[in-house]
Amino acid sequence: MLADTITNNELLDLTAEDVIHRLFHEESVTLYEPQAVQFKCDCSRKKAEAGLLTVGRAELESLLEEKGAVDTNCDFCNQHYHFDAVDIEQLFTTGKASGSTVRH
Ligand SMILES: [Zn+2]
């Protein structure tokens, strides 16, 4: 109904902001910048640690012997988590690995 108060010519001349301002000038109008929808994974190093704990220490230690480190990738976002022997050791002694930097 409000849109009828604007003629077609006006619609052609006015910017979207102008039209919205005319139609809804009594209300505060905020135009949001278009934003790309981003996929955001909620994985974390903590969750990676929890996963390692379920794998078991023996399995992880054989991985450490073989590769020198345990690397996991998130299946969803490909975030890479790196655990060295010290991290694994601490994970099973304190339940928490040291906060070594994540390598991408
Ligand atoms: Zn993830």
PDB file of C-alpha atoms and ligand atoms in Angstrom, residues 41-43 74 76-79, ligand 1:
ATOM      1  CA  CYS A  41      33.143 -25.340  11.505  1.00  0.00           C
ATOM      2  CA  ASP A  42      33.022 -25.572  15.255  1.00  0.00           C
ATOM      3  CA  CYS A  43      35.963 -27.905  15.545  1.00  0.00           C
ATOM      4  CA  CYS A  74      39.006 -32.023  10.452  1.00  0.00           C
ATOM      5  CA  PHE A  76      34.601 -30.793   7.593  1.00  0.00           C
ATOM      6  CA  CYS A  77      36.827 -27.744   7.378  1.00  0.00           C
ATOM      7  CA  ASN A  78      40.224 -29.372   6.846  1.00  0.00           C
ATOM      8  CA  GLN A  79      41.644 -27.648   9.877  1.00  0.00           C
TER       9      GLN A  79
HETATM   10 ZN    ZN B   1      36.582 -28.301  11.452  1.00  0.00          ZN
END
